[in-house]
């Protein structure tokens, strides 16, 4: 297939692009590099620097595109609370511009990076796709708004759409890994301590109703996650919008993650406990039963592999599959 990958210079986008190229797909990356890095675009992909509003239509109008993998987005929960307008404008407004460009150029297949944040505080776990979507921050609201737009767009314009609701993505793949600034995610922050870049890691909240009092999350390896995009591209059905959770189906507490990092790095990793971070649900664990049943997707890498690959990436190595 000939594919446009928006956000292909970012952490997840670079891994998705690498796997698409490996599978023999022709790939064009569109990224404004507001967060991504041009050097993260895998060799073999054509790179266009620009925004969705400015560049999606000119690129798609070149013709011959079979589909779009849409990962470009603002994705910091805390920032979204401070600047909700930015999140609705970039995530929803940018996607509407992309959908319009697709309609005008006759591209009828899209795989979208949605998020566990669309569910908000879950009524129970594991979370299934039919659970209520009550996002607690503008990031999740903007992604849910896109999911809603995709349902209508598929119905009205015959597009085949798939939304993948990512849980906590971690790890690295073939030299492509996480380089956020600022870094808010747990695993790179813990590994920064092991690497000597920070003295200790802060644990946000120890009084949650969980076995050890810290938040529980469902971590998924970025290489497993990327593989689901390839399956989803093959599963886009004209006129329909499918939504799938993407997680491993098992939860790990913040303390358990830190323990795995200690084991992998051999570093004691000092911890400072602090108050809860606003907006963090106590437990988020996916049911991945739907994507397993319908697309045959299955996570192959566990938390230990994620930490090992993230550590290799941070230490200058390449991560899984190198
Ligand atoms: N945490 C710490 N210390 C840190 C960083 C994080 O204790 O230095 C804790 C958080 O409070 C949370 C857990 O580690 O309990 C995981 O936090 P992350 O920031 O790594 O991930 P989140 O669960 O907050 O966020 C992820 C995605 C978001 C998505 C969200 C959905 O990264 O994009 O899940 O809830 F919106």
Coordinates of C-alpha atoms and ligand atoms in Angstrom, one line a residue:
X1 CA 0.0 0.0 0.0
X2 CA 1.0 3.7 -0.4
X3 CA 0.4 5.2 3.0
X4 CA 0.5 8.6 4.7
X5 CA 1.7 8.5 8.4
X6 CA 0.9 11.7 10.3
X7 CA 3.1 12.1 13.3
X8 CA 5.7 9.7 11.9
X9 CA 8.6 11.6 13.5
X10 CA 7.3 10.9 17.0
X11 CA 7.9 8.1 19.3
X12 CA 5.1 5.8 18.3
X13 CA 4.9 7.1 14.7
X14 CA 8.6 6.3 14.0
X15 CA 8.1 2.7 15.1
X16 CA 4.8 2.3 13.1
X17 CA 6.6 3.8 10.0
X18 CA 9.6 1.4 10.5
X19 CA 7.2 -1.6 10.6
X20 CA 5.2 -0.4 7.6
X21 CA 8.5 -0.1 5.6
X22 CA 9.6 -3.6 6.7
X23 CA 6.3 -4.9 5.5
X24 CA 7.0 -3.4 2.1
X25 CA 4.6 -0.5 2.2
X26 CA 5.5 2.8 0.5
X27 CA 5.3 5.4 3.3
X28 CA 5.2 9.2 3.4
X29 CA 5.5 10.9 6.8
X30 CA 3.8 14.2 7.6
X31 CA 5.0 15.8 10.9
X32 CA 5.4 19.4 12.0
X33 CA 8.1 18.4 14.4
X34 CA 6.5 20.3 17.2
X35 CA 7.4 17.3 19.4
X36 CA 8.8 14.8 17.0
X37 CA 12.4 14.7 15.5
X38 CA 13.1 14.7 11.8
X39 CA 16.0 12.3 12.4
X40 CA 13.5 9.8 13.9
X41 CA 11.8 9.3 10.5
X42 CA 13.0 5.9 9.4
X43 CA 15.2 5.9 6.3
X44 CA 13.1 4.7 3.3
X45 CA 10.1 7.0 4.2
X46 CA 9.6 10.3 2.5
X47 CA 9.4 13.1 5.0
X48 CA 7.2 16.1 4.6
X49 CA 7.4 18.7 7.3
X50 CA 4.2 20.6 7.9
X51 CA 0.9 20.7 9.7
X52 CA -2.3 18.7 8.9
X53 CA -4.1 21.9 7.9
X54 CA -1.4 23.1 5.5
X55 CA 0.0 19.9 4.1
X56 CA -2.4 16.9 4.3
X57 CA -4.3 17.9 1.2
X58 CA -1.3 18.8 -1.1
X59 CA 0.4 15.5 -0.1
X60 CA -2.7 13.3 -0.6
X61 CA -3.5 15.2 -3.9
X62 CA -0.3 13.7 -5.3
X63 CA -2.5 10.6 -5.7
X64 CA -2.1 6.9 -5.3
X65 CA -2.7 6.8 -1.5
X66 CA -4.4 3.7 -0.1
X67 CA -4.8 5.0 3.4
X68 CA -3.7 7.2 6.3
X69 CA -2.3 6.2 9.7
X70 CA -3.1 9.2 11.8
X71 CA -0.9 9.7 14.9
X72 CA -0.2 13.4 14.9
X73 CA -1.6 14.9 18.1
X74 CA -0.9 16.9 21.2
X75 CA -0.7 14.3 23.9
X76 CA 0.2 15.8 27.3
X77 CA -2.7 15.4 29.7
X78 CA -1.4 18.2 32.1
X79 CA -0.9 20.7 29.2
X80 CA -4.4 19.9 28.0
X81 CA -5.9 21.0 31.3
X82 CA -4.0 24.3 31.0
X83 CA -4.7 24.8 27.3
X84 CA -7.9 23.0 26.3
X85 CA -8.4 25.2 23.2
X86 CA -5.1 24.1 21.8
X87 CA -6.0 20.4 22.2
X88 CA -9.4 20.8 20.6
X89 CA -7.9 22.9 17.8
X90 CA -5.0 20.6 17.0
X91 CA -6.4 17.2 17.8
X92 CA -10.0 17.7 16.6
X93 CA -9.6 20.6 14.2
X94 CA -6.4 19.1 12.6
X95 CA -8.2 15.7 12.2
X96 CA -11.2 17.3 10.6
X97 CA -8.9 19.1 8.1
X98 CA -7.3 15.7 7.4
X99 CA -10.6 14.0 6.9
X100 CA -11.7 16.7 4.5
X101 CA -8.5 16.3 2.6
X102 CA -9.1 12.6 2.4
X103 CA -12.6 13.1 1.2
X104 CA -11.5 15.5 -1.5
X105 CA -8.7 13.3 -2.7
X106 CA -10.7 10.0 -2.5
X107 CA -8.6 8.3 0.2
X108 CA -11.0 6.1 2.1
X109 CA -9.0 4.2 4.8
X110 CA -7.8 5.6 8.2
X111 CA -6.3 4.1 11.3
X112 CA -6.4 6.6 14.2
X113 CA -4.4 6.7 17.5
X114 CA -7.1 7.0 20.2
X115 CA -6.4 6.5 23.9
X116 CA -7.4 5.0 27.1
X117 CA -8.0 8.6 28.3
X118 CA -11.3 8.5 26.4
X119 CA -12.8 6.3 29.2
X120 CA -11.8 8.5 32.1
X121 CA -12.2 7.0 35.6
X122 CA -13.4 3.4 34.7
X123 CA -16.4 1.9 36.5
X124 CA -14.4 -1.4 36.5
X125 CA -11.5 -3.2 34.9
X126 CA -10.6 -4.7 32.5
X127 CA -12.1 -1.9 30.3
X128 CA -14.0 -3.1 27.3
X129 CA -14.8 -0.9 24.3
X130 CA -18.5 -0.7 25.1
X131 CA -17.8 0.9 28.5
X132 CA -18.9 4.5 29.1
X133 CA -16.5 7.2 27.7
X134 CA -16.3 10.0 30.3
X135 CA -12.9 11.6 29.8
X136 CA -11.6 13.6 32.7
X137 CA -9.3 15.9 30.8
X138 CA -9.3 17.9 27.4
X139 CA -6.8 15.5 25.9
X140 CA -9.1 12.6 26.3
X141 CA -12.1 14.7 25.3
X142 CA -10.4 15.8 22.1
X143 CA -9.5 12.2 21.1
X144 CA -13.1 11.0 21.9
X145 CA -14.4 13.8 19.7
X146 CA -12.3 12.5 16.9
X147 CA -13.6 9.0 17.5
X148 CA -17.1 10.4 17.2
X149 CA -16.3 12.3 14.0
X150 CA -14.8 9.1 12.5
X151 CA -18.0 7.2 13.2
X152 CA -20.0 9.8 11.3
X153 CA -17.4 10.3 8.6
X154 CA -17.4 6.5 7.9
X155 CA -21.2 6.5 7.8
X156 CA -21.5 9.5 5.5
X157 CA -18.6 9.1 3.2
X158 CA -18.0 5.3 3.1
X159 CA -14.6 5.6 4.7
X160 CA -13.2 2.5 6.5
X161 CA -11.9 3.7 9.9
X162 CA -10.3 1.9 12.9
X163 CA -9.5 3.6 16.2
X164 CA -6.9 2.0 18.4
X165 CA -7.2 3.0 22.1
X166 CA -3.6 2.8 23.4
X167 CA -3.0 2.1 27.1
X168 CA 0.5 2.8 28.5
X169 CA 3.0 2.5 25.7
X170 CA 6.6 1.8 26.6
X171 CA 9.8 0.3 25.2
X172 CA 11.8 0.9 22.1
X173 CA 12.2 -0.8 18.7
X174 CA 15.1 -0.9 16.3
X175 CA 16.7 2.4 17.5
X176 CA 13.4 4.2 17.8
X177 CA 12.4 5.2 21.3
X178 CA 11.0 7.8 23.6
X179 CA 12.6 11.3 23.6
X180 CA 10.0 13.6 25.0
X181 CA 10.8 17.0 26.4
X182 CA 9.4 17.4 29.0
X183 CA 9.3 13.7 29.9
X184 CA 6.2 12.9 32.0
X185 CA 6.0 9.2 31.5
X186 CA 6.9 6.8 34.3
X187 CA 9.4 4.4 32.7
X188 CA 11.7 6.9 31.1
X189 CA 11.7 9.0 34.3
X190 CA 12.6 5.9 36.3
X191 CA 15.4 5.0 33.9
X192 CA 16.7 8.5 33.9
X193 CA 17.6 7.9 37.6
X194 CA 19.4 4.6 36.7
X195 CA 21.3 6.6 34.0
X196 CA 22.4 9.1 36.5
X197 CA 20.5 12.0 35.0
X198 CA 18.2 12.4 38.0
X199 CA 18.8 11.6 41.7
X200 CA 15.4 10.0 42.4
X201 CA 12.0 9.3 40.9
X202 CA 8.8 10.7 42.4
X203 CA 6.0 8.4 43.1
X204 CA 2.8 10.3 42.6
X205 CA 0.4 9.0 45.3
X206 CA 0.7 6.1 47.7
X207 CA -2.9 6.1 49.0
X208 CA -4.8 4.7 46.1
X209 CA -7.1 1.7 46.6
X210 CA -4.6 -0.7 45.1
X211 CA -2.6 -3.5 46.7
X212 CA 0.5 -1.3 47.3
X213 CA -1.2 2.1 47.2
X214 CA 0.2 3.2 43.9
X215 CA -1.5 3.5 40.5
X216 CA -1.9 0.5 38.4
X217 CA -1.5 0.7 34.6
X218 CA -1.5 -1.7 31.6
X219 CA 1.8 -1.3 29.8
X220 CA 2.2 -2.3 26.1
X221 CA 5.4 -2.6 24.1
X222 CA 5.6 -0.1 21.3
X223 CA 6.6 -2.8 18.8
X224 CA 3.4 -4.9 19.7
X225 CA 1.4 -1.7 19.5
X226 CA 2.8 -0.8 16.1
X227 CA 2.0 -4.3 14.8
X228 CA -1.7 -3.7 15.5
X229 CA -1.7 -0.7 13.1
X230 CA -0.7 -3.0 10.2
X231 CA -3.5 -5.4 11.1
X232 CA -5.9 -2.5 11.4
X233 CA -5.1 -1.2 8.0
X234 CA -6.0 -4.6 6.5
X235 CA -9.3 -4.6 8.5
X236 CA -10.7 -1.2 7.5
X237 CA -14.2 -1.9 6.1
X238 CA -15.8 0.8 3.9
X239 CA -18.6 2.6 5.8
X240 CA -17.7 1.3 9.2
X241 CA -15.7 2.5 12.2
X242 CA -14.2 -0.1 14.5
X243 CA -12.7 0.7 18.0
X244 CA -10.2 -1.6 19.7
X245 CA -8.4 -1.3 23.0
X246 CA -4.7 -2.0 22.8
X247 CA -3.1 -3.2 26.1
X248 CA -1.6 -6.3 27.5
X249 CA -4.6 -7.0 29.8
X250 CA -2.5 -7.0 33.0
X251 CA -1.8 -4.2 35.4
X252 CA 1.4 -3.2 37.2
X253 CA 1.7 -0.7 40.0
X254 CA 4.1 2.2 39.9
X255 CA 6.2 0.4 42.6
X256 CA 6.2 -2.8 40.6
X257 CA 7.4 -0.9 37.5
X258 CA 10.2 0.6 39.5
X259 CA 11.2 -2.8 40.8
X260 CA 11.4 -4.2 37.3
X261 CA 13.6 -1.2 36.4
X262 CA 15.9 -2.0 39.3
X263 CA 16.2 -5.6 38.2
X264 CA 16.9 -4.7 34.6
X265 CA 19.4 -1.9 35.3
X266 CA 21.0 -3.2 38.5
X267 CA 20.6 0.4 39.9
X268 CA 19.0 0.9 43.4
X269 CA 16.8 3.8 42.0
X270 CA 15.9 5.9 45.0
X271 CA 12.2 6.9 45.3
X272 CA 10.6 10.0 46.8
X273 CA 6.9 9.6 47.5
X274 CA 4.7 12.6 46.9
X275 CA 1.1 13.5 46.5
X276 CA -1.3 12.3 43.8
X277 CA -1.0 13.8 40.4
X278 CA -4.3 15.5 39.4
X279 CA -6.5 13.5 37.1
X280 CA -4.8 10.1 37.5
X281 CA -7.3 7.2 37.8
X282 CA -6.3 4.5 40.3
X283 CA -6.4 1.6 37.9
X284 CA -6.5 1.4 34.1
X285 CA -6.3 -2.1 32.6
X286 CA -7.5 -3.0 29.1
X287 CA -9.4 -5.9 27.9
X288 CA -7.7 -6.7 24.6
X289 CA -10.2 -9.5 23.9
X290 CA -11.9 -7.7 20.9
X291 CA -8.7 -7.1 18.9
X292 CA -7.5 -10.6 19.7
X293 CA -10.7 -12.1 18.5
X294 CA -11.3 -9.9 15.4
X295 CA -7.8 -9.1 14.1
X296 CA -5.8 -11.9 15.7
X297 CA -3.5 -9.4 17.5
X298 CA -1.7 -10.6 20.6
X299 CA 0.9 -8.9 22.7
X300 CA 4.2 -10.7 22.6
X301 CA 6.5 -8.7 24.9
X302 CA 6.1 -8.3 28.7
X303 CA 7.0 -5.4 31.0
X304 CA 10.5 -6.8 31.5
X305 CA 11.1 -6.6 27.7
X306 CA 9.7 -3.0 27.6
X307 CA 12.1 -1.9 30.3
X308 CA 15.1 -3.8 28.8
X309 CA 14.5 -2.2 25.4
X310 CA 13.8 1.3 26.8
X311 CA 17.1 1.0 28.8
X312 CA 19.0 -0.2 25.7
X313 CA 17.6 2.8 23.8
X314 CA 18.5 5.2 26.6
X315 CA 22.0 3.8 26.9
X316 CA 22.6 4.3 23.2
X317 CA 21.5 0.8 22.1
X318 CA 18.8 0.0 19.7
X319 CA 16.0 -1.8 21.5
X320 CA 14.0 -4.8 20.4
X321 CA 14.6 -6.4 17.1
X322 CA 18.0 -4.6 16.5
Ligands
LIG1 N1 4.1 8.4 37.7 C1 4.9 8.6 38.8 N2 6.0 9.3 38.6 C2 6.4 9.8 37.4 C3 5.6 9.6 36.3 C4 4.4 8.9 36.4 O1 4.5 8.1 39.9 O2 7.5 10.5 37.4 C5 2.9 7.6 37.8 C6 1.6 8.3 37.3 O3 1.1 9.1 38.4 C7 0.7 7.2 36.9 C8 1.7 6.1 36.3 O4 3.0 6.5 36.9 O5 0.1 6.6 38.0 C9 1.8 6.2 34.8 O6 2.0 7.5 34.4 P1 2.4 7.9 32.9 O7 2.6 9.4 32.9 O8 3.6 7.1 32.5 O9 1.2 7.5 32.1 P2 -0.3 7.8 32.3 O10 -1.0 6.6 32.8 O11 -0.6 9.1 33.0 O12 -0.7 8.2 30.8 C10 -0.9 7.3 29.8 C11 -0.6 8.0 28.4 C12 -1.4 9.2 28.2 C13 -2.9 8.8 28.3 C14 -3.1 8.2 29.6 C15 -4.6 7.7 29.7 O13 0.8 8.3 28.4 O14 -1.2 9.7 26.9 O15 -2.3 7.0 29.8 O16 -5.0 7.8 31.0 F1 -3.7 9.9 28.2

